[in-house]
mmCIF file of C-alpha atoms and ligand atoms in Angstrom:
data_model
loop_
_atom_site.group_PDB
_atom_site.id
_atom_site.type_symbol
_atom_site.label_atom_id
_atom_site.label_comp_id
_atom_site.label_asym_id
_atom_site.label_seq_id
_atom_site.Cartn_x
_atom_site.Cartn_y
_atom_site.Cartn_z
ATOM 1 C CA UNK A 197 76.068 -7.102 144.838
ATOM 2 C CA UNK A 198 74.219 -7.685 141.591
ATOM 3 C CA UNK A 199 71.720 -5.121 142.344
ATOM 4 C CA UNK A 200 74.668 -2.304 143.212
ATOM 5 C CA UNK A 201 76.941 -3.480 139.988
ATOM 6 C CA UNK A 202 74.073 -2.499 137.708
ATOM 7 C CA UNK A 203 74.562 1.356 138.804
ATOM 8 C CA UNK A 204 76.688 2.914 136.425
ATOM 9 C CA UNK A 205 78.441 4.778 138.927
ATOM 10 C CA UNK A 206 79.314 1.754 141.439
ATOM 11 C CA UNK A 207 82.237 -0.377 140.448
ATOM 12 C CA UNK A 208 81.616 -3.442 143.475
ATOM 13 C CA UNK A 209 84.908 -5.439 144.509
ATOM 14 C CA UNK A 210 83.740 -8.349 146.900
ATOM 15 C CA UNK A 211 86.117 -9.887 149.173
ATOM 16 C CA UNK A 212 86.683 -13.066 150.133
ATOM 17 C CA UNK A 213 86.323 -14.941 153.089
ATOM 18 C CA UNK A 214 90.732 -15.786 152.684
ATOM 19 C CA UNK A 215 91.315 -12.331 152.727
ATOM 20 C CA UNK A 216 88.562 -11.574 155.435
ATOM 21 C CA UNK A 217 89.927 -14.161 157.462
ATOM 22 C CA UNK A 218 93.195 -12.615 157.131
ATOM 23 C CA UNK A 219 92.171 -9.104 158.280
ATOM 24 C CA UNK A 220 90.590 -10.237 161.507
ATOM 25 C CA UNK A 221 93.837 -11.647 162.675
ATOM 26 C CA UNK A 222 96.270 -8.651 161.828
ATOM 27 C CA UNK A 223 97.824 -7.188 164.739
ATOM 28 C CA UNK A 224 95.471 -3.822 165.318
ATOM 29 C CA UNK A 225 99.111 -2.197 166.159
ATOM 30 C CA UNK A 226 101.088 -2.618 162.842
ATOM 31 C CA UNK A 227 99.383 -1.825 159.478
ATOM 32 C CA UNK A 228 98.083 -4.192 156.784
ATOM 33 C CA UNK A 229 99.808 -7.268 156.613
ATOM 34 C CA UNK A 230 101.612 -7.791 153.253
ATOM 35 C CA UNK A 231 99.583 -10.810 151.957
ATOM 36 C CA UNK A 232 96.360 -9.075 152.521
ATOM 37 C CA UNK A 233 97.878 -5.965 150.601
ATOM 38 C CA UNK A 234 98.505 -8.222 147.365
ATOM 39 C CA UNK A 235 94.806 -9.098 147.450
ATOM 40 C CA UNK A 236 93.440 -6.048 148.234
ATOM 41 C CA UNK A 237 96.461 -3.287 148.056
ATOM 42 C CA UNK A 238 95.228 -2.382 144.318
ATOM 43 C CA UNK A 239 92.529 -1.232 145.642
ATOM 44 C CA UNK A 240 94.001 1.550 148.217
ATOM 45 C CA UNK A 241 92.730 4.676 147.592
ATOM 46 C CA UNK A 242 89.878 3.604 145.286
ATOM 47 C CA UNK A 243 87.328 2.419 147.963
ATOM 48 C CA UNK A 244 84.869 4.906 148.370
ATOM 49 C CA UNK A 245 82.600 2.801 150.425
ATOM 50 C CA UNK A 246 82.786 -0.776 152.910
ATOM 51 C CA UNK A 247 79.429 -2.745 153.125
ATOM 52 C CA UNK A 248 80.155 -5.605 155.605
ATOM 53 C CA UNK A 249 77.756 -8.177 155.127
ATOM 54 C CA UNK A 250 79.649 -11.676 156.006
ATOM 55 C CA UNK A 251 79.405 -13.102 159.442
ATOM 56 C CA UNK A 252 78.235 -16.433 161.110
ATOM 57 C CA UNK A 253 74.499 -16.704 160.948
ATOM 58 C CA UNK A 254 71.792 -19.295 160.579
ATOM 59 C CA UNK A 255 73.585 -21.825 162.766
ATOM 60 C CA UNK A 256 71.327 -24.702 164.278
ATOM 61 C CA UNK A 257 73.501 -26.802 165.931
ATOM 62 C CA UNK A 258 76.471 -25.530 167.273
ATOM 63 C CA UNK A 259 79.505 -27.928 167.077
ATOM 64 C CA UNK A 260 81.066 -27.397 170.474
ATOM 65 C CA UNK A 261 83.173 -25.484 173.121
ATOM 66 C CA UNK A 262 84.569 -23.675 170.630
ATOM 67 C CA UNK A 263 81.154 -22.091 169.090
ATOM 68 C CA UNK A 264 80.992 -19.189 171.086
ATOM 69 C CA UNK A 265 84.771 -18.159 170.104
ATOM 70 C CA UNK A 266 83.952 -18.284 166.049
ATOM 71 C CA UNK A 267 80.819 -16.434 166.427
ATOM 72 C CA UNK A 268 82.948 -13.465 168.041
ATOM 73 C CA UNK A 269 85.608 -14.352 165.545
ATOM 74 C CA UNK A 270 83.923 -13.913 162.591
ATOM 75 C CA UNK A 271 81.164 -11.270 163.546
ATOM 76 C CA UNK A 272 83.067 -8.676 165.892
ATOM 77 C CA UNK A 273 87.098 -9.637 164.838
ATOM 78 C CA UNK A 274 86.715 -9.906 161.082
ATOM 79 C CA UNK A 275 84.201 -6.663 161.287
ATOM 80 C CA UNK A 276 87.079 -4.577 163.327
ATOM 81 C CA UNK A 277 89.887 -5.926 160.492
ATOM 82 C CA UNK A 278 87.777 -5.202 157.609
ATOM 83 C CA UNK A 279 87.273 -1.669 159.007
ATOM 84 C CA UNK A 280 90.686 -0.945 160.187
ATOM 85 C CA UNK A 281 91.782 -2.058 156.472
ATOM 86 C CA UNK A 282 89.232 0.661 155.651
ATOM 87 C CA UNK A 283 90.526 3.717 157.782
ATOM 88 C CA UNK A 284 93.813 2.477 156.187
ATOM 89 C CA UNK A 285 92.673 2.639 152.847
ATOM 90 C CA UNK A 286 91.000 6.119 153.230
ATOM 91 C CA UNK A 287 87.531 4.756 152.819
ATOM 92 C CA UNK A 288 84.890 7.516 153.000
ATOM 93 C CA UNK A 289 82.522 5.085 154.561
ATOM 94 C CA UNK A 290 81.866 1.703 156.530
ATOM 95 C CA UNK A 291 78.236 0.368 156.677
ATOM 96 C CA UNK A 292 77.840 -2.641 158.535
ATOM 97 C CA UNK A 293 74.736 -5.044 158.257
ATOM 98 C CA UNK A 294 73.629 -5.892 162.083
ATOM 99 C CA UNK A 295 71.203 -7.649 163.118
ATOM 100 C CA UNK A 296 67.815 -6.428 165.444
ATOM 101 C CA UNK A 297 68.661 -9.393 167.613
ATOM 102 C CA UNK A 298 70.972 -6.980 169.425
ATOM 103 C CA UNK A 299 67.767 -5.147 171.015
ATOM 104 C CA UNK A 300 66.619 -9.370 172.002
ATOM 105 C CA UNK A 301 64.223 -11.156 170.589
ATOM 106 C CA UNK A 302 61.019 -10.578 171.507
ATOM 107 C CA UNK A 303 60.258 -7.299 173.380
ATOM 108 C CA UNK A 304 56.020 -7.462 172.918
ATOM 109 C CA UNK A 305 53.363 -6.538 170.452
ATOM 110 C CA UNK A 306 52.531 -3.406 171.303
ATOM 111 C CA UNK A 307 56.342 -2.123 171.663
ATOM 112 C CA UNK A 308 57.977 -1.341 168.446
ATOM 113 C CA UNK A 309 61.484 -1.599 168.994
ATOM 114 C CA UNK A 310 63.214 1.860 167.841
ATOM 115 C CA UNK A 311 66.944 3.041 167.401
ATOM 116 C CA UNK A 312 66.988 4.017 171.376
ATOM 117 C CA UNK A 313 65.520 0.715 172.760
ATOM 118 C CA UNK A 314 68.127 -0.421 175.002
ATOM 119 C CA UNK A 315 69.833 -3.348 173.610
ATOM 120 C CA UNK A 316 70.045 -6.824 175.253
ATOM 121 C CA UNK A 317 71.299 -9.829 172.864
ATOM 122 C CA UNK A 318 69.793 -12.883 173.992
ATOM 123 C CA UNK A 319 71.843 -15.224 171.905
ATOM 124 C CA UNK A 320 75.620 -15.459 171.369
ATOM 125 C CA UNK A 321 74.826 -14.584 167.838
ATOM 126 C CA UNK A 322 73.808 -11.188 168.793
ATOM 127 C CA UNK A 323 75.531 -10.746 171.472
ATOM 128 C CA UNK A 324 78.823 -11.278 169.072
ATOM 129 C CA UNK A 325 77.137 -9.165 166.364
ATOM 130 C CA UNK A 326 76.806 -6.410 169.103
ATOM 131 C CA UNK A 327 80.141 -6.601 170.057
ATOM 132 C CA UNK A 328 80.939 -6.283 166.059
ATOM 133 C CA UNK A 329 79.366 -3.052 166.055
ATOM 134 C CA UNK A 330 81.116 -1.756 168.788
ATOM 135 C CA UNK A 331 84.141 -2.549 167.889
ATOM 136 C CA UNK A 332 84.116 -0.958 164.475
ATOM 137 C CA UNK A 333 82.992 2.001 165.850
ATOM 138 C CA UNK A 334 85.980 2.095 168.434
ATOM 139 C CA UNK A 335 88.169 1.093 166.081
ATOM 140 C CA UNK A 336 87.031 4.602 163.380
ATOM 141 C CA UNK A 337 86.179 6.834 166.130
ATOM 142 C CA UNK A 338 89.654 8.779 165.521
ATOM 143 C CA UNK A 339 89.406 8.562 161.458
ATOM 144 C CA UNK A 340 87.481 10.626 159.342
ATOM 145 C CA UNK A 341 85.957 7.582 157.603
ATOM 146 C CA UNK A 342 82.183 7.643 158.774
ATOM 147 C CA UNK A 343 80.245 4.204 159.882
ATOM 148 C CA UNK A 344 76.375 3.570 159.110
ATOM 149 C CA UNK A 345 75.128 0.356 160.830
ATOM 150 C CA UNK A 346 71.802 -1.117 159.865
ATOM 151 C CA UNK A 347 69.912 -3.481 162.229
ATOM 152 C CA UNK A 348 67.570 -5.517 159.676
ATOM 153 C CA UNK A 349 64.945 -7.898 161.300
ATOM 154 C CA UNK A 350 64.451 -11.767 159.338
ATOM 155 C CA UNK A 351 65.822 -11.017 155.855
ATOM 156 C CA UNK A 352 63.829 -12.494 152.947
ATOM 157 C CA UNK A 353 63.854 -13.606 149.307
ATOM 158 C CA UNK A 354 63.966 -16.535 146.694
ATOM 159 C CA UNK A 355 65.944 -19.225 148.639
ATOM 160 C CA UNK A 356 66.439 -17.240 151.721
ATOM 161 C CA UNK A 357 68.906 -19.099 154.399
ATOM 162 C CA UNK A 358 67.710 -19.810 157.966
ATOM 163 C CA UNK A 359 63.867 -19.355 158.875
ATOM 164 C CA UNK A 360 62.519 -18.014 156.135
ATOM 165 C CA UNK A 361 63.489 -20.533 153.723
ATOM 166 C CA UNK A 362 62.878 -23.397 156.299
ATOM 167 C CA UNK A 363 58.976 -22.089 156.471
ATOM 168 C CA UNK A 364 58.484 -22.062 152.649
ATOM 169 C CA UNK A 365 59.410 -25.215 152.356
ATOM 170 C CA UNK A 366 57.243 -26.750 154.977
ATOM 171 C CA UNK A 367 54.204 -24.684 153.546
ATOM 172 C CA UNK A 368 55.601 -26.413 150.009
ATOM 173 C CA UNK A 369 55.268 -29.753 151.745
ATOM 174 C CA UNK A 370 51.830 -29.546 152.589
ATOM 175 C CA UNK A 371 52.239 -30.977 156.312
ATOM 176 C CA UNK A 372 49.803 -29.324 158.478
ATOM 177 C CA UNK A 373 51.040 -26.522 160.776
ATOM 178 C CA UNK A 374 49.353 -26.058 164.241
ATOM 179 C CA UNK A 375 49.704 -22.457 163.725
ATOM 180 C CA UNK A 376 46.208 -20.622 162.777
ATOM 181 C CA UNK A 377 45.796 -19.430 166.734
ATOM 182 C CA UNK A 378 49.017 -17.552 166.522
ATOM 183 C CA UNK A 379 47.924 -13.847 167.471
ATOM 184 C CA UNK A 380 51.575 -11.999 166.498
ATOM 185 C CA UNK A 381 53.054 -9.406 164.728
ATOM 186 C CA UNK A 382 56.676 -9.429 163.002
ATOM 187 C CA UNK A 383 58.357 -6.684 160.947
ATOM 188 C CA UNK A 384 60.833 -8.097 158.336
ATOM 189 C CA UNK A 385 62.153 -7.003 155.141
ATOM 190 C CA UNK A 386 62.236 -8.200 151.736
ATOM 191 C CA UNK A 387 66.440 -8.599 150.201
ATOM 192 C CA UNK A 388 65.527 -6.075 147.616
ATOM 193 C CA UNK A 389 64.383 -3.584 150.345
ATOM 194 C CA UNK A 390 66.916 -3.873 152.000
ATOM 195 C CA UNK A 391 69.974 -3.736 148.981
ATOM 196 C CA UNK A 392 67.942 -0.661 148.323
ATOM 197 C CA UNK A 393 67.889 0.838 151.356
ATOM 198 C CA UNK A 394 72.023 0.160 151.544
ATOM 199 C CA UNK A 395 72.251 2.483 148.417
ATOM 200 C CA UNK A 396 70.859 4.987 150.339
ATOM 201 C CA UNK A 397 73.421 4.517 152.954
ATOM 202 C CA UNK A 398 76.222 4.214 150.605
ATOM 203 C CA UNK A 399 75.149 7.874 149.301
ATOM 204 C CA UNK A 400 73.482 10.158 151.739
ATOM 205 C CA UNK A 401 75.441 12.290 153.807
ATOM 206 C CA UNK A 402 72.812 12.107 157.210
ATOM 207 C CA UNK A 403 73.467 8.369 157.093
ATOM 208 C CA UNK A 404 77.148 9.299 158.234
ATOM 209 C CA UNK A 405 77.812 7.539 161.576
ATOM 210 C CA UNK A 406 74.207 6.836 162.834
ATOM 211 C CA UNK A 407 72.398 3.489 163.108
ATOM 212 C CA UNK A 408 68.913 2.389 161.997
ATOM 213 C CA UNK A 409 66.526 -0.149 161.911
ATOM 214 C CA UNK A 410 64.985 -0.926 158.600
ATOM 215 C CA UNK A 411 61.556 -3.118 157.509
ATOM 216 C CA UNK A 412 59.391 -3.551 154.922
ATOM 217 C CA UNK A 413 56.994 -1.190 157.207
ATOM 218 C CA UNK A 414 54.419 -3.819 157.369
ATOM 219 C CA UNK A 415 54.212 -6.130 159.789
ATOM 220 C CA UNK A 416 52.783 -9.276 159.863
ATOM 221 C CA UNK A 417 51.154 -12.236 161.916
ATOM 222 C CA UNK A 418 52.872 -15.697 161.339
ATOM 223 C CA UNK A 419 48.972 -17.135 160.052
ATOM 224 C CA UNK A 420 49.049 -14.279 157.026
ATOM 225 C CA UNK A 421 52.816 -15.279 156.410
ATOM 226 C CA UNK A 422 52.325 -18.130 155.628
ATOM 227 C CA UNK A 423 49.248 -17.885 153.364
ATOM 228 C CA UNK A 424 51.680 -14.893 151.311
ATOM 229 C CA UNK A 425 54.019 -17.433 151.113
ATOM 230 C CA UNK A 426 50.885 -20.301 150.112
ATOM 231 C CA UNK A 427 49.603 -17.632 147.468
ATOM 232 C CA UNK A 428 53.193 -17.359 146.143
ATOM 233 C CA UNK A 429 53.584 -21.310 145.592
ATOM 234 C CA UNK A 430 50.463 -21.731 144.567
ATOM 235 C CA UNK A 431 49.314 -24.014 146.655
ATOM 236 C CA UNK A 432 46.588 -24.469 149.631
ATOM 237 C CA UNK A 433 48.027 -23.273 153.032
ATOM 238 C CA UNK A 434 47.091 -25.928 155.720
ATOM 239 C CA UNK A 435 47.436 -24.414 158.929
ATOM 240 C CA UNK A 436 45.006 -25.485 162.116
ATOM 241 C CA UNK A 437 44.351 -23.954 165.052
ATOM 242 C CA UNK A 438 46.276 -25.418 168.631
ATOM 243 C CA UNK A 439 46.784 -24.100 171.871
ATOM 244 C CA UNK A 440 49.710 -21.980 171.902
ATOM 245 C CA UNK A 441 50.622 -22.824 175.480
ATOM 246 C CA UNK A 442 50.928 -26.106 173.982
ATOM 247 C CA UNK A 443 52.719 -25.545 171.768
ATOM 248 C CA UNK A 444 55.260 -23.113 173.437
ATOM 249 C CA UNK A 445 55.565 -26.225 175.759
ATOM 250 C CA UNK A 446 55.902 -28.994 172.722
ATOM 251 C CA UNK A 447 58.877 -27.072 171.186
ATOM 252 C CA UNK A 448 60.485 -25.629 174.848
ATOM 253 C CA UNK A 449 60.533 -29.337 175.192
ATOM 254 C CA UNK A 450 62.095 -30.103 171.942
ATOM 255 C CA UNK A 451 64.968 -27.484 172.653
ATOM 256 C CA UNK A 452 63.206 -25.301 170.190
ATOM 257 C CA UNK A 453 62.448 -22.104 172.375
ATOM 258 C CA UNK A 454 63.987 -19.963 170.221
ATOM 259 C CA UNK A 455 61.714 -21.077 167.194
ATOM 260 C CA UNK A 456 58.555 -20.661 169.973
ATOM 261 C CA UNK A 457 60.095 -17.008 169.746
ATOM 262 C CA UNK A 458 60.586 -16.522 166.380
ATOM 263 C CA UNK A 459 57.391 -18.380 164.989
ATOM 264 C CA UNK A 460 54.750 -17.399 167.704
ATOM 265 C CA UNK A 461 56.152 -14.183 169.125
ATOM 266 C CA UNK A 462 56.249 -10.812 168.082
ATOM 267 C CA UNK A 463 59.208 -8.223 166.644
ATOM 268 C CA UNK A 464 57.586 -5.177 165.737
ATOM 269 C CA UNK A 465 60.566 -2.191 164.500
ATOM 270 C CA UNK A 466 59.954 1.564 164.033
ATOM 271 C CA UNK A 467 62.039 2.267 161.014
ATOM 272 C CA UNK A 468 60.992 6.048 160.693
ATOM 273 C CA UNK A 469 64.072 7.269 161.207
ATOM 274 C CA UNK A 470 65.354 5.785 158.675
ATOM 275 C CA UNK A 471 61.999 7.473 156.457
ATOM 276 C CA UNK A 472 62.222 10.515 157.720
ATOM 277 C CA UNK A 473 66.396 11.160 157.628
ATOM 278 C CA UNK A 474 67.104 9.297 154.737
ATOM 279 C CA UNK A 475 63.923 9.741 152.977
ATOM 280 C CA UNK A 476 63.435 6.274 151.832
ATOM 281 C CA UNK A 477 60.378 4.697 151.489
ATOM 282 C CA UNK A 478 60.897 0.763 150.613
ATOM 283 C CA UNK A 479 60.234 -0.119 146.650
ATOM 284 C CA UNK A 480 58.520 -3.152 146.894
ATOM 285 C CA UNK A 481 55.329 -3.886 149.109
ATOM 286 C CA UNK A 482 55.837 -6.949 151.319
ATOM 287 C CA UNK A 483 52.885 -8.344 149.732
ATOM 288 C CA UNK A 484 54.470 -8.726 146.267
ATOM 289 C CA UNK A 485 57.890 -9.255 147.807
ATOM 290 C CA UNK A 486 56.807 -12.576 149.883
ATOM 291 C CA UNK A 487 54.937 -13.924 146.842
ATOM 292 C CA UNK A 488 58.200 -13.774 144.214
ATOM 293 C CA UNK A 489 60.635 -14.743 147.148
ATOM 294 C CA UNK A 490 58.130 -17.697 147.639
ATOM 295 C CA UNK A 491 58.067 -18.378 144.077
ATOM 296 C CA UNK A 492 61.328 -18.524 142.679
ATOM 297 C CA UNK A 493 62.790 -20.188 145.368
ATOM 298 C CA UNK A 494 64.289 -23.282 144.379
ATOM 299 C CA UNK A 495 62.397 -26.321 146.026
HETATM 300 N N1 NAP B 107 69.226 -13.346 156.841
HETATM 301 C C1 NAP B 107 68.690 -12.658 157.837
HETATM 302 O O1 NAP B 107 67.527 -12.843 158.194
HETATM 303 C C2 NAP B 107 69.510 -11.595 158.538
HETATM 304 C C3 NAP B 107 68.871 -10.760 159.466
HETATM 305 C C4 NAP B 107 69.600 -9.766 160.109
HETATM 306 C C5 NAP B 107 70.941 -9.605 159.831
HETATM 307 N N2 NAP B 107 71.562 -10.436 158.947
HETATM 308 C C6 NAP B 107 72.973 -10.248 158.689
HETATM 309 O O2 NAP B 107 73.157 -10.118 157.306
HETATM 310 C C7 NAP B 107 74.439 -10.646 156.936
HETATM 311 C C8 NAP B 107 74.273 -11.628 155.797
HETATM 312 O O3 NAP B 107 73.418 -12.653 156.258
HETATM 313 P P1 NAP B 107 72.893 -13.801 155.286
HETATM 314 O O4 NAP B 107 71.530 -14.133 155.736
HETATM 315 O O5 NAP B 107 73.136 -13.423 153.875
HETATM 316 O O6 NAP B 107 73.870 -14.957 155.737
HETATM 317 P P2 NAP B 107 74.552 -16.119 154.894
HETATM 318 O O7 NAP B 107 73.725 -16.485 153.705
HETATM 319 O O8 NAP B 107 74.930 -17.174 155.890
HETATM 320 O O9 NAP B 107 75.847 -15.427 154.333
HETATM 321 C C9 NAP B 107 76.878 -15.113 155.201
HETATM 322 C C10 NAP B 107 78.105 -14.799 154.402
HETATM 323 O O10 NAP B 107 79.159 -14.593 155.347
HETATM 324 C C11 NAP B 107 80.254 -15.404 154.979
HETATM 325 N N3 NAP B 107 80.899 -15.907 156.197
HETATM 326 C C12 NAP B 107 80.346 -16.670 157.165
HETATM 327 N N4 NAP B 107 81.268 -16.941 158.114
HETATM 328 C C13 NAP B 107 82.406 -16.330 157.740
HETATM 329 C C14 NAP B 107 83.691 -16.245 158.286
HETATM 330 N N5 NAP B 107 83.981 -16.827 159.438
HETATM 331 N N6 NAP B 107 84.626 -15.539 157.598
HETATM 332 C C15 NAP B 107 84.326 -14.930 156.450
HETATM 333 N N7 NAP B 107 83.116 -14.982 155.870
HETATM 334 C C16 NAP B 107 82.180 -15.669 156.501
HETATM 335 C C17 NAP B 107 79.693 -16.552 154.188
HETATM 336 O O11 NAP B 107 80.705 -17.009 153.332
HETATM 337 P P3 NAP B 107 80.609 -18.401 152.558
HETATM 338 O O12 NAP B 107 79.679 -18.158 151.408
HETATM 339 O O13 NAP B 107 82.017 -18.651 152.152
HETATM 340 O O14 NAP B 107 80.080 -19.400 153.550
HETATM 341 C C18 NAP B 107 78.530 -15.894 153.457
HETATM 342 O O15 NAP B 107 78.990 -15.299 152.264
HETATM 343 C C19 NAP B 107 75.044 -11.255 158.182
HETATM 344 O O16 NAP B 107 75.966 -10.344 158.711
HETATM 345 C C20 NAP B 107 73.839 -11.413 159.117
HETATM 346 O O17 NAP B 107 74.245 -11.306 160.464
HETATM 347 C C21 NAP B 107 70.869 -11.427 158.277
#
């Protein structure tokens, strides 16, 4: 949001999670209900563009029976609200931040994952942020407003949620990581990439109604991640060499086989669509983007 406010032509209203929460449980059938429209009824007529970026992420420990029903709650029924409120509000355009979890989670190093890889969620996260997509593109399909969805792989910068910010701060710690062996590749991209590369969705007209996958366009192994991340702290990475079998066994079981996946595994994305049709190219090498998001992040 900072980074779009500073363009003189973009006037950003963000809306809270109240009025978000609202949307998602409007009847589809009747219009806008009328406490939503005090919130956000000024604003009819004045959106030009939607950029969805809320949802339920970076959970470790779900609470209960009822986990599966607020994932699809807040990532598919609060996406098809907020975009029914824009059709109703004559927004030119919806883009909706995805995830590339809906193509699963770890299809092999020497696949990158494109726009046309089938997709197959593997966790009720993605599977919920699948169904988000879909229904926001049922729920325009008959509107002139146009959707752009954006699959993003691990999303970093200074004090990153989930993974990314969990790994600086071990390599801060200085305990030793058995993870030197680990022979992977993993596209991600840096939060400024990425804010960047929504400006170009908010504004090009061949981003109207297509989907892409984004990165920083240079992938990396988990080993040279974490000495990016050492050179930004400026400390000594301490990282040995162990058998990944091993290891794969140590945290399948420690009920950690997702973090096997997402540590040891690799994620590679072809984002040249999204280069060649939108001609973007991302600002800011990964190199110099891991090193500042390591840095200023708030230990
Ligand atoms: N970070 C990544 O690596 C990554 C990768 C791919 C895609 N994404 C997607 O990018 C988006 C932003 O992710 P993030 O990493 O910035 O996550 P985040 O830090 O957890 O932020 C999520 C935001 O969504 C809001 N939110 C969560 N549950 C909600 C609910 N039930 N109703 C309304 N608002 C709710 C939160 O509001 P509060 O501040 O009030 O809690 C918060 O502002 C998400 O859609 C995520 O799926 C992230």
């Amino acid at each position: 949001m900072e980074q779009l406010s500073t363009r003189p032509a973009c006037a950003v209203q963000p809306i809270s999670r109240l009025e978000l929460s609202r949307l998602a449980v409007c009847d589809p059938r009747n219009s806008i209900p009328p406490e939503v429209e005090t919130g956000l009824g000024a604003l009819h007529d004045r959106i030009d563009t939607i950029i969805h970026l809320a949802g339920r992420a970076h959970i470790l420990k779900d609470r209960g029976n009822d986990s599966e029903q607020e994932y699809f709650r807040a990532n598919r029924d609060l996406a098809a609200g907020l975009c029914r409120f824009g059709v109703a509000a004559g927004a030119r355009r919806f883009v909706l931040v995805s995830t590339i979890g809906v193509h699963g989670e770890s299809p092999g190093r020497d696949r990158a994952i494109t726009e046309e890889s089938p997709c197959k969620p593997a966790s009720t996260y993605a599977q919920s942020k699948l169904a988000g997509e879909q229904a926001v593109l049922e729920v325009a399909k008959d509107s002139p407003m146009e959707v752009t969805i954006i699959r993003p792989p691990l999303v970093y910068g200074p004090n990153a949620p989930g993974n990314f910010g969990r790994l600086v701060r071990l390599v801060h710690s200085g305990v030793p990581l058995p993870l030197q062996a680990i022979n992977n590749s993993r596209s991600m991209i840096a939060v400024s990439n990425l804010t960047d590369f929504i400006q170009r969705c908010i504004s090009h007209p061949a981003a109207a109604n297509q989907t892409f996958l984004v990165s920083d366009g240079e992938d990396l192994s988990t080993p040279a991640l974490i000495r990016e991340i050492a050179a930004g702290l400026g400390s000594n990475h301490r990282i040995f060499p162990f058998p990944t079998a091993v290891l794969k066994h140590c945290l399948a079981v420690a009920g950690r086989r997702r973090m096997f996946s997402q540590l040891c595994e690799s994620l590679r994305i072809d984002s040249s669509k999204a280069r060649t049709l939108l001609d973007w190219d991302p600002p800011f090498s990964a190199r110099d983007a891991l090193r500042h998001a390591a840095r200023e992040t708030n230990l």
